[in-house]
Amino acid sequence: MRTLLVLGAALLSLGSAPAPAPVPLPERMADTGGGSQLITAEAPDTDSTTGTLTWWDRRGGRWVVAGSAPARFGANGLAEGGSRRQGTNTTPTGLYRLPYAFGVRDRPAGTRFPYARVTERSWWCQDNASRAYNRWVEGLPRDCRAEEAEHLASYGTQYAYALVIGFNYERPVRGRGAGIFLHVNGRGATAGCVSVPAGTMRAVLAWADPARRPHIAVGTRGGPTAITRY
């Protein structure tokens, strides 16, 4: 009888043991960029226009959440970055570096990233025929048509603060897409960028440290574009 009581108590103890803590998302990813900071932008699936942005620190050999906020994606959802086409209003999935920050407004307090202040002459060239394709230019080059470029100062809300996402940036492939940023929310879904509330953008810029080599991973919870694949 005593043996049964002891066994029953042990089983009850096991049954009430707390469930193991979930493995942090970066620990489940194929790659995090090699730094000690990471931003994840995760959507439920490729048809989604909303999801979650989380920024992470690696401390003591573990990834811990530094902050989180609602995020918006392209009006037509998300698409695999390697096969995405320009003009589809989809957010490219993948793991990307963050070349620099920019904004219509002054550099937020605590920002350590290189920060370019937008002027009336600032454009982002998206013209596939231009030598300046997928680049910031001060003054529109002759080979970059205005209708194929963004006049950055015209987007005072969205580009109040932004981080360039390095999609198709190092060696641009014509027709794949240009001008993909992490920026402030507009009225709704984006044309392919990731957007968040203004306060979140300021918080991310104050947190991000280029010396810690932060990257951004964009993806879905599962399927071929799962964020854990990148």
PDB file of C-alpha atoms in Angstrom:
ATOM      1  CA  MET A   1       0.000   0.000   0.000  1.00  0.00           C
ATOM      2  CA  ARG A   2       2.801   2.391   0.938  1.00  0.00           C
ATOM      3  CA  THR A   3       4.503   1.623  -2.398  1.00  0.00           C
ATOM      4  CA  LEU A   4       1.329   2.502  -4.290  1.00  0.00           C
ATOM      5  CA  LEU A   5       0.953   5.779  -2.395  1.00  0.00           C
ATOM      6  CA  VAL A   6       4.538   6.767  -3.125  1.00  0.00           C
ATOM      7  CA  LEU A   7       4.113   5.857  -6.811  1.00  0.00           C
ATOM      8  CA  GLY A   8       0.865   7.828  -7.005  1.00  0.00           C
ATOM      9  CA  ALA A   9       2.509  10.876  -5.467  1.00  0.00           C
ATOM     10  CA  ALA A  10       5.366  10.634  -7.933  1.00  0.00           C
ATOM     11  CA  LEU A  11       2.954  10.447 -10.869  1.00  0.00           C
ATOM     12  CA  LEU A  12       1.005  13.442  -9.574  1.00  0.00           C
ATOM     13  CA  SER A  13       4.273  15.343  -9.228  1.00  0.00           C
ATOM     14  CA  LEU A  14       5.204  14.541 -12.817  1.00  0.00           C
ATOM     15  CA  GLY A  15       1.771  15.530 -14.050  1.00  0.00           C
ATOM     16  CA  SER A  16       1.998  18.961 -12.421  1.00  0.00           C
ATOM     17  CA  ALA A  17       5.517  19.717 -13.660  1.00  0.00           C
ATOM     18  CA  PRO A  18       5.653  22.904 -15.741  1.00  0.00           C
ATOM     19  CA  ALA A  19       5.852  22.479 -19.508  1.00  0.00           C
ATOM     20  CA  PRO A  20       9.287  23.184 -20.983  1.00  0.00           C
ATOM     21  CA  ALA A  21       9.759  26.747 -22.238  1.00  0.00           C
ATOM     22  CA  PRO A  22       9.277  27.108 -26.007  1.00  0.00           C
ATOM     23  CA  VAL A  23      12.461  27.296 -28.040  1.00  0.00           C
ATOM     24  CA  PRO A  24      13.028  30.939 -29.133  1.00  0.00           C
ATOM     25  CA  LEU A  25      12.367  31.518 -32.823  1.00  0.00           C
ATOM     26  CA  PRO A  26      16.005  32.396 -33.712  1.00  0.00           C
ATOM     27  CA  GLU A  27      17.157  29.090 -32.204  1.00  0.00           C
ATOM     28  CA  ARG A  28      14.940  27.292 -34.744  1.00  0.00           C
ATOM     29  CA  MET A  29      16.195  29.234 -37.762  1.00  0.00           C
ATOM     30  CA  ALA A  30      18.678  27.921 -40.299  1.00  0.00           C
ATOM     31  CA  ASP A  31      20.712  31.151 -40.120  1.00  0.00           C
ATOM     32  CA  THR A  32      20.569  34.394 -38.148  1.00  0.00           C
ATOM     33  CA  GLY A  33      23.293  36.340 -39.949  1.00  0.00           C
ATOM     34  CA  GLY A  34      26.090  35.669 -37.482  1.00  0.00           C
ATOM     35  CA  GLY A  35      25.545  38.688 -35.259  1.00  0.00           C
ATOM     36  CA  SER A  36      24.170  39.101 -31.762  1.00  0.00           C
ATOM     37  CA  GLN A  37      21.061  41.067 -32.789  1.00  0.00           C
ATOM     38  CA  LEU A  38      18.223  39.932 -35.032  1.00  0.00           C
ATOM     39  CA  ILE A  39      14.872  41.253 -36.238  1.00  0.00           C
ATOM     40  CA  THR A  40      12.178  38.777 -37.264  1.00  0.00           C
ATOM     41  CA  ALA A  41       9.112  39.756 -39.286  1.00  0.00           C
ATOM     42  CA  GLU A  42       6.751  36.776 -39.263  1.00  0.00           C
ATOM     43  CA  ALA A  43       3.369  36.418 -40.981  1.00  0.00           C
ATOM     44  CA  PRO A  44       0.880  33.547 -40.599  1.00  0.00           C
ATOM     45  CA  ASP A  45       1.089  32.653 -44.322  1.00  0.00           C
ATOM     46  CA  THR A  46       1.936  34.145 -47.724  1.00  0.00           C
ATOM     47  CA  ASP A  47      -1.559  35.637 -48.129  1.00  0.00           C
ATOM     48  CA  SER A  48      -1.243  37.633 -44.903  1.00  0.00           C
ATOM     49  CA  THR A  49      -0.846  41.391 -44.802  1.00  0.00           C
ATOM     50  CA  THR A  50      -0.217  41.517 -41.035  1.00  0.00           C
ATOM     51  CA  GLY A  51       2.040  39.723 -38.593  1.00  0.00           C
ATOM     52  CA  THR A  52       4.593  40.393 -35.872  1.00  0.00           C
ATOM     53  CA  LEU A  53       7.936  42.156 -35.745  1.00  0.00           C
ATOM     54  CA  THR A  54      10.247  41.023 -32.930  1.00  0.00           C
ATOM     55  CA  TRP A  55      13.759  42.175 -32.172  1.00  0.00           C
ATOM     56  CA  TRP A  56      16.140  39.884 -30.339  1.00  0.00           C
ATOM     57  CA  ASP A  57      19.412  40.026 -28.418  1.00  0.00           C
ATOM     58  CA  ARG A  58      21.807  37.140 -27.980  1.00  0.00           C
ATOM     59  CA  ARG A  59      22.915  37.043 -24.359  1.00  0.00           C
ATOM     60  CA  GLY A  60      24.769  34.301 -22.535  1.00  0.00           C
ATOM     61  CA  GLY A  61      24.450  31.969 -25.499  1.00  0.00           C
ATOM     62  CA  ARG A  62      20.652  32.405 -25.745  1.00  0.00           C
ATOM     63  CA  TRP A  63      18.311  34.563 -27.823  1.00  0.00           C
ATOM     64  CA  VAL A  64      15.996  36.771 -25.768  1.00  0.00           C
ATOM     65  CA  VAL A  65      13.219  39.105 -26.869  1.00  0.00           C
ATOM     66  CA  ALA A  66      14.117  42.807 -26.692  1.00  0.00           C
ATOM     67  CA  GLY A  67      10.768  44.018 -28.063  1.00  0.00           C
ATOM     68  CA  SER A  68       7.788  43.127 -30.213  1.00  0.00           C
ATOM     69  CA  ALA A  69       5.043  44.925 -32.150  1.00  0.00           C
ATOM     70  CA  PRO A  70       2.389  44.355 -34.837  1.00  0.00           C
ATOM     71  CA  ALA A  71       3.722  44.544 -38.398  1.00  0.00           C
ATOM     72  CA  ARG A  72       2.244  45.029 -41.849  1.00  0.00           C
ATOM     73  CA  PHE A  73       3.343  43.441 -45.112  1.00  0.00           C
ATOM     74  CA  GLY A  74       2.627  43.840 -48.820  1.00  0.00           C
ATOM     75  CA  ALA A  75      -0.919  44.315 -50.069  1.00  0.00           C
ATOM     76  CA  ASN A  76      -0.566  40.979 -51.909  1.00  0.00           C
ATOM     77  CA  GLY A  77       1.143  39.206 -49.036  1.00  0.00           C
ATOM     78  CA  LEU A  78       4.630  37.711 -49.132  1.00  0.00           C
ATOM     79  CA  ALA A  79       6.714  36.019 -51.839  1.00  0.00           C
ATOM     80  CA  GLU A  80       9.972  34.062 -51.897  1.00  0.00           C
ATOM     81  CA  GLY A  81      12.702  36.673 -52.233  1.00  0.00           C
ATOM     82  CA  GLY A  82      14.711  34.722 -54.786  1.00  0.00           C
ATOM     83  CA  SER A  83      11.857  34.584 -57.292  1.00  0.00           C
ATOM     84  CA  ARG A  84       9.846  37.693 -56.440  1.00  0.00           C
ATOM     85  CA  ARG A  85       8.946  40.075 -59.285  1.00  0.00           C
ATOM     86  CA  GLN A  86       8.919  43.862 -59.109  1.00  0.00           C
ATOM     87  CA  GLY A  87       5.540  45.573 -58.996  1.00  0.00           C
ATOM     88  CA  THR A  88       3.712  42.652 -57.373  1.00  0.00           C
ATOM     89  CA  ASN A  89       3.109  44.420 -54.026  1.00  0.00           C
ATOM     90  CA  THR A  90       4.563  41.435 -52.173  1.00  0.00           C
ATOM     91  CA  THR A  91       7.067  41.486 -49.323  1.00  0.00           C
ATOM     92  CA  PRO A  92      10.157  39.386 -50.132  1.00  0.00           C
ATOM     93  CA  THR A  93      10.966  36.617 -47.683  1.00  0.00           C
ATOM     94  CA  GLY A  94      14.527  35.816 -46.679  1.00  0.00           C
ATOM     95  CA  LEU A  95      17.369  36.882 -44.407  1.00  0.00           C
ATOM     96  CA  TYR A  96      18.844  40.308 -45.165  1.00  0.00           C
ATOM     97  CA  ARG A  97      21.364  42.722 -43.781  1.00  0.00           C
ATOM     98  CA  LEU A  98      20.446  46.310 -42.913  1.00  0.00           C
ATOM     99  CA  PRO A  99      22.740  48.709 -44.815  1.00  0.00           C
ATOM    100  CA  TYR A 100      21.684  52.023 -43.204  1.00  0.00           C
ATOM    101  CA  ALA A 101      18.820  54.070 -41.800  1.00  0.00           C
ATOM    102  CA  PHE A 102      17.166  57.186 -43.188  1.00  0.00           C
ATOM    103  CA  GLY A 103      14.292  59.507 -42.476  1.00  0.00           C
ATOM    104  CA  VAL A 104      12.335  62.625 -43.278  1.00  0.00           C
ATOM    105  CA  ARG A 105      12.672  63.544 -39.606  1.00  0.00           C
ATOM    106  CA  ASP A 106      15.813  64.041 -37.531  1.00  0.00           C
ATOM    107  CA  ARG A 107      17.779  61.025 -36.368  1.00  0.00           C
ATOM    108  CA  PRO A 108      15.967  59.575 -33.303  1.00  0.00           C
ATOM    109  CA  ALA A 109      17.820  59.758 -29.991  1.00  0.00           C
ATOM    110  CA  GLY A 110      20.181  56.823 -29.499  1.00  0.00           C
ATOM    111  CA  THR A 111      20.422  55.869 -33.193  1.00  0.00           C
ATOM    112  CA  ARG A 112      23.811  54.307 -33.958  1.00  0.00           C
ATOM    113  CA  PHE A 113      23.195  53.266 -37.540  1.00  0.00           C
ATOM    114  CA  PRO A 114      24.424  55.577 -40.299  1.00  0.00           C
ATOM    115  CA  TYR A 115      21.400  57.852 -40.837  1.00  0.00           C
ATOM    116  CA  ALA A 116      20.661  59.727 -44.060  1.00  0.00           C
ATOM    117  CA  ARG A 117      18.339  62.710 -43.743  1.00  0.00           C
ATOM    118  CA  VAL A 118      15.825  62.970 -46.591  1.00  0.00           C
ATOM    119  CA  THR A 119      15.887  66.190 -48.613  1.00  0.00           C
ATOM    120  CA  GLU A 120      13.666  67.466 -51.412  1.00  0.00           C
ATOM    121  CA  ARG A 121      16.242  66.049 -53.861  1.00  0.00           C
ATOM    122  CA  SER A 122      16.213  62.519 -52.375  1.00  0.00           C
ATOM    123  CA  TRP A 123      14.894  59.725 -54.585  1.00  0.00           C
ATOM    124  CA  TRP A 124      15.005  55.925 -54.570  1.00  0.00           C
ATOM    125  CA  CYS A 125      15.531  54.747 -58.143  1.00  0.00           C
ATOM    126  CA  GLN A 126      13.460  51.731 -59.201  1.00  0.00           C
ATOM    127  CA  ASP A 127      13.975  52.080 -62.942  1.00  0.00           C
ATOM    128  CA  ASN A 128      15.267  48.777 -64.310  1.00  0.00           C
ATOM    129  CA  ALA A 129      17.116  50.595 -67.100  1.00  0.00           C
ATOM    130  CA  SER A 130      19.029  52.888 -64.750  1.00  0.00           C
ATOM    131  CA  ARG A 131      22.565  52.476 -63.466  1.00  0.00           C
ATOM    132  CA  ALA A 132      21.172  53.708 -60.135  1.00  0.00           C
ATOM    133  CA  TYR A 133      18.642  50.864 -59.878  1.00  0.00           C
ATOM    134  CA  ASN A 134      17.724  50.123 -56.240  1.00  0.00           C
ATOM    135  CA  ARG A 135      19.800  52.989 -54.896  1.00  0.00           C
ATOM    136  CA  TRP A 136      19.272  56.290 -53.083  1.00  0.00           C
ATOM    137  CA  VAL A 137      20.159  59.249 -55.278  1.00  0.00           C
ATOM    138  CA  GLU A 138      20.361  62.950 -54.541  1.00  0.00           C
ATOM    139  CA  GLY A 139      18.931  64.471 -57.662  1.00  0.00           C
ATOM    140  CA  LEU A 140      17.302  62.172 -60.187  1.00  0.00           C
ATOM    141  CA  PRO A 141      19.780  60.826 -62.790  1.00  0.00           C
ATOM    142  CA  ARG A 142      18.898  61.222 -66.458  1.00  0.00           C
ATOM    143  CA  ASP A 143      18.520  57.478 -66.899  1.00  0.00           C
ATOM    144  CA  CYS A 144      16.075  57.111 -63.973  1.00  0.00           C
ATOM    145  CA  ARG A 145      12.527  58.110 -64.860  1.00  0.00           C
ATOM    146  CA  ALA A 146      10.569  59.921 -62.146  1.00  0.00           C
ATOM    147  CA  GLU A 147       7.606  57.600 -62.669  1.00  0.00           C
ATOM    148  CA  GLU A 148       9.935  54.686 -61.905  1.00  0.00           C
ATOM    149  CA  ALA A 149      11.337  56.197 -58.696  1.00  0.00           C
ATOM    150  CA  GLU A 150      10.118  57.202 -55.241  1.00  0.00           C
ATOM    151  CA  HIS A 151      10.461  60.814 -54.157  1.00  0.00           C
ATOM    152  CA  LEU A 152      11.257  60.046 -50.531  1.00  0.00           C
ATOM    153  CA  ALA A 153      10.156  63.408 -49.134  1.00  0.00           C
ATOM    154  CA  SER A 154       6.653  62.784 -50.487  1.00  0.00           C
ATOM    155  CA  TYR A 155       6.179  60.022 -47.899  1.00  0.00           C
ATOM    156  CA  GLY A 156       6.536  62.057 -44.723  1.00  0.00           C
ATOM    157  CA  THR A 157       4.580  59.570 -42.612  1.00  0.00           C
ATOM    158  CA  GLN A 158       6.000  56.278 -43.865  1.00  0.00           C
ATOM    159  CA  TYR A 159       9.569  57.492 -44.222  1.00  0.00           C
ATOM    160  CA  ALA A 160       9.666  59.550 -41.060  1.00  0.00           C
ATOM    161  CA  TYR A 161      12.108  56.818 -39.974  1.00  0.00           C
ATOM    162  CA  ALA A 162      13.238  53.775 -41.940  1.00  0.00           C
ATOM    163  CA  LEU A 163      15.866  51.067 -42.250  1.00  0.00           C
ATOM    164  CA  VAL A 164      16.962  49.865 -45.674  1.00  0.00           C
ATOM    165  CA  ILE A 165      16.401  46.118 -46.034  1.00  0.00           C
ATOM    166  CA  GLY A 166      19.189  44.646 -48.123  1.00  0.00           C
ATOM    167  CA  PHE A 167      16.884  42.752 -50.498  1.00  0.00           C
ATOM    168  CA  ASN A 168      18.301  42.727 -54.063  1.00  0.00           C
ATOM    169  CA  TYR A 169      20.815  45.305 -52.900  1.00  0.00           C
ATOM    170  CA  GLU A 170      24.355  43.931 -53.159  1.00  0.00           C
ATOM    171  CA  ARG A 171      24.110  42.767 -56.785  1.00  0.00           C
ATOM    172  CA  PRO A 172      20.707  43.973 -57.971  1.00  0.00           C
ATOM    173  CA  VAL A 173      18.817  41.710 -60.360  1.00  0.00           C
ATOM    174  CA  ARG A 174      16.694  43.820 -62.695  1.00  0.00           C
ATOM    175  CA  GLY A 175      13.011  43.145 -62.343  1.00  0.00           C
ATOM    176  CA  ARG A 176      13.262  41.502 -58.925  1.00  0.00           C
ATOM    177  CA  GLY A 177      12.381  44.596 -56.935  1.00  0.00           C
ATOM    178  CA  ALA A 178      13.737  47.747 -55.368  1.00  0.00           C
ATOM    179  CA  GLY A 179      13.100  50.013 -52.420  1.00  0.00           C
ATOM    180  CA  ILE A 180      12.268  47.480 -49.697  1.00  0.00           C
ATOM    181  CA  PHE A 181      12.409  49.066 -46.244  1.00  0.00           C
ATOM    182  CA  LEU A 182      11.365  48.645 -42.634  1.00  0.00           C
ATOM    183  CA  HIS A 183       9.407  51.850 -42.083  1.00  0.00           C
ATOM    184  CA  VAL A 184       6.539  53.555 -40.274  1.00  0.00           C
ATOM    185  CA  ASN A 185       2.950  52.469 -40.940  1.00  0.00           C
ATOM    186  CA  GLY A 186       0.897  54.261 -43.539  1.00  0.00           C
ATOM    187  CA  ARG A 187      -2.848  53.826 -43.912  1.00  0.00           C
ATOM    188  CA  GLY A 188      -2.781  50.103 -44.626  1.00  0.00           C
ATOM    189  CA  ALA A 189      -0.731  47.323 -46.171  1.00  0.00           C
ATOM    190  CA  THR A 190       2.500  48.230 -47.945  1.00  0.00           C
ATOM    191  CA  ALA A 191       3.723  48.006 -51.540  1.00  0.00           C
ATOM    192  CA  GLY A 192       6.220  45.333 -50.437  1.00  0.00           C
ATOM    193  CA  CYS A 193       7.953  46.776 -47.385  1.00  0.00           C
ATOM    194  CA  VAL A 194       7.522  45.860 -43.714  1.00  0.00           C
ATOM    195  CA  SER A 195       5.908  48.599 -41.643  1.00  0.00           C
ATOM    196  CA  VAL A 196       5.373  49.168 -37.927  1.00  0.00           C
ATOM    197  CA  PRO A 197       4.082  51.953 -35.645  1.00  0.00           C
ATOM    198  CA  ALA A 198       6.247  55.086 -35.399  1.00  0.00           C
ATOM    199  CA  GLY A 199       7.135  54.411 -31.766  1.00  0.00           C
ATOM    200  CA  THR A 200       8.334  50.937 -32.707  1.00  0.00           C
ATOM    201  CA  MET A 201      10.543  52.348 -35.441  1.00  0.00           C
ATOM    202  CA  ARG A 202      12.157  54.755 -32.972  1.00  0.00           C
ATOM    203  CA  ALA A 203      12.654  51.918 -30.472  1.00  0.00           C
ATOM    204  CA  VAL A 204      14.266  49.661 -33.096  1.00  0.00           C
ATOM    205  CA  LEU A 205      16.631  52.444 -34.198  1.00  0.00           C
ATOM    206  CA  ALA A 206      17.644  53.131 -30.598  1.00  0.00           C
ATOM    207  CA  TRP A 207      18.241  49.400 -30.041  1.00  0.00           C
ATOM    208  CA  ALA A 208      20.040  48.424 -33.242  1.00  0.00           C
ATOM    209  CA  ASP A 209      23.838  48.467 -33.051  1.00  0.00           C
ATOM    210  CA  PRO A 210      25.785  48.002 -36.321  1.00  0.00           C
ATOM    211  CA  ALA A 211      28.705  46.596 -34.320  1.00  0.00           C
ATOM    212  CA  ARG A 212      26.462  43.654 -33.382  1.00  0.00           C
ATOM    213  CA  ARG A 213      25.632  42.944 -37.044  1.00  0.00           C
ATOM    214  CA  PRO A 214      21.828  42.852 -36.902  1.00  0.00           C
ATOM    215  CA  HIS A 215      19.915  41.250 -39.784  1.00  0.00           C
ATOM    216  CA  ILE A 216      16.229  40.996 -40.568  1.00  0.00           C
ATOM    217  CA  ALA A 217      14.501  37.698 -41.348  1.00  0.00           C
ATOM    218  CA  VAL A 218      11.142  37.860 -43.117  1.00  0.00           C
ATOM    219  CA  GLY A 219       8.952  34.788 -43.513  1.00  0.00           C
ATOM    220  CA  THR A 220       5.888  32.782 -42.596  1.00  0.00           C
ATOM    221  CA  ARG A 221       5.084  30.372 -39.782  1.00  0.00           C
ATOM    222  CA  GLY A 222       5.336  27.353 -42.059  1.00  0.00           C
ATOM    223  CA  GLY A 223       5.573  26.136 -45.626  1.00  0.00           C
ATOM    224  CA  PRO A 224       8.227  26.880 -48.288  1.00  0.00           C
ATOM    225  CA  THR A 225       8.626  30.465 -47.018  1.00  0.00           C
ATOM    226  CA  ALA A 226       8.858  29.516 -43.329  1.00  0.00           C
ATOM    227  CA  ILE A 227      11.030  31.973 -41.440  1.00  0.00           C
ATOM    228  CA  THR A 228      12.891  29.034 -39.893  1.00  0.00           C
ATOM    229  CA  ARG A 229      14.296  28.168 -43.364  1.00  0.00           C
ATOM    230  CA  TYR A 230      16.288  31.384 -43.592  1.00  0.00           C
TER     231      TYR A 230
END
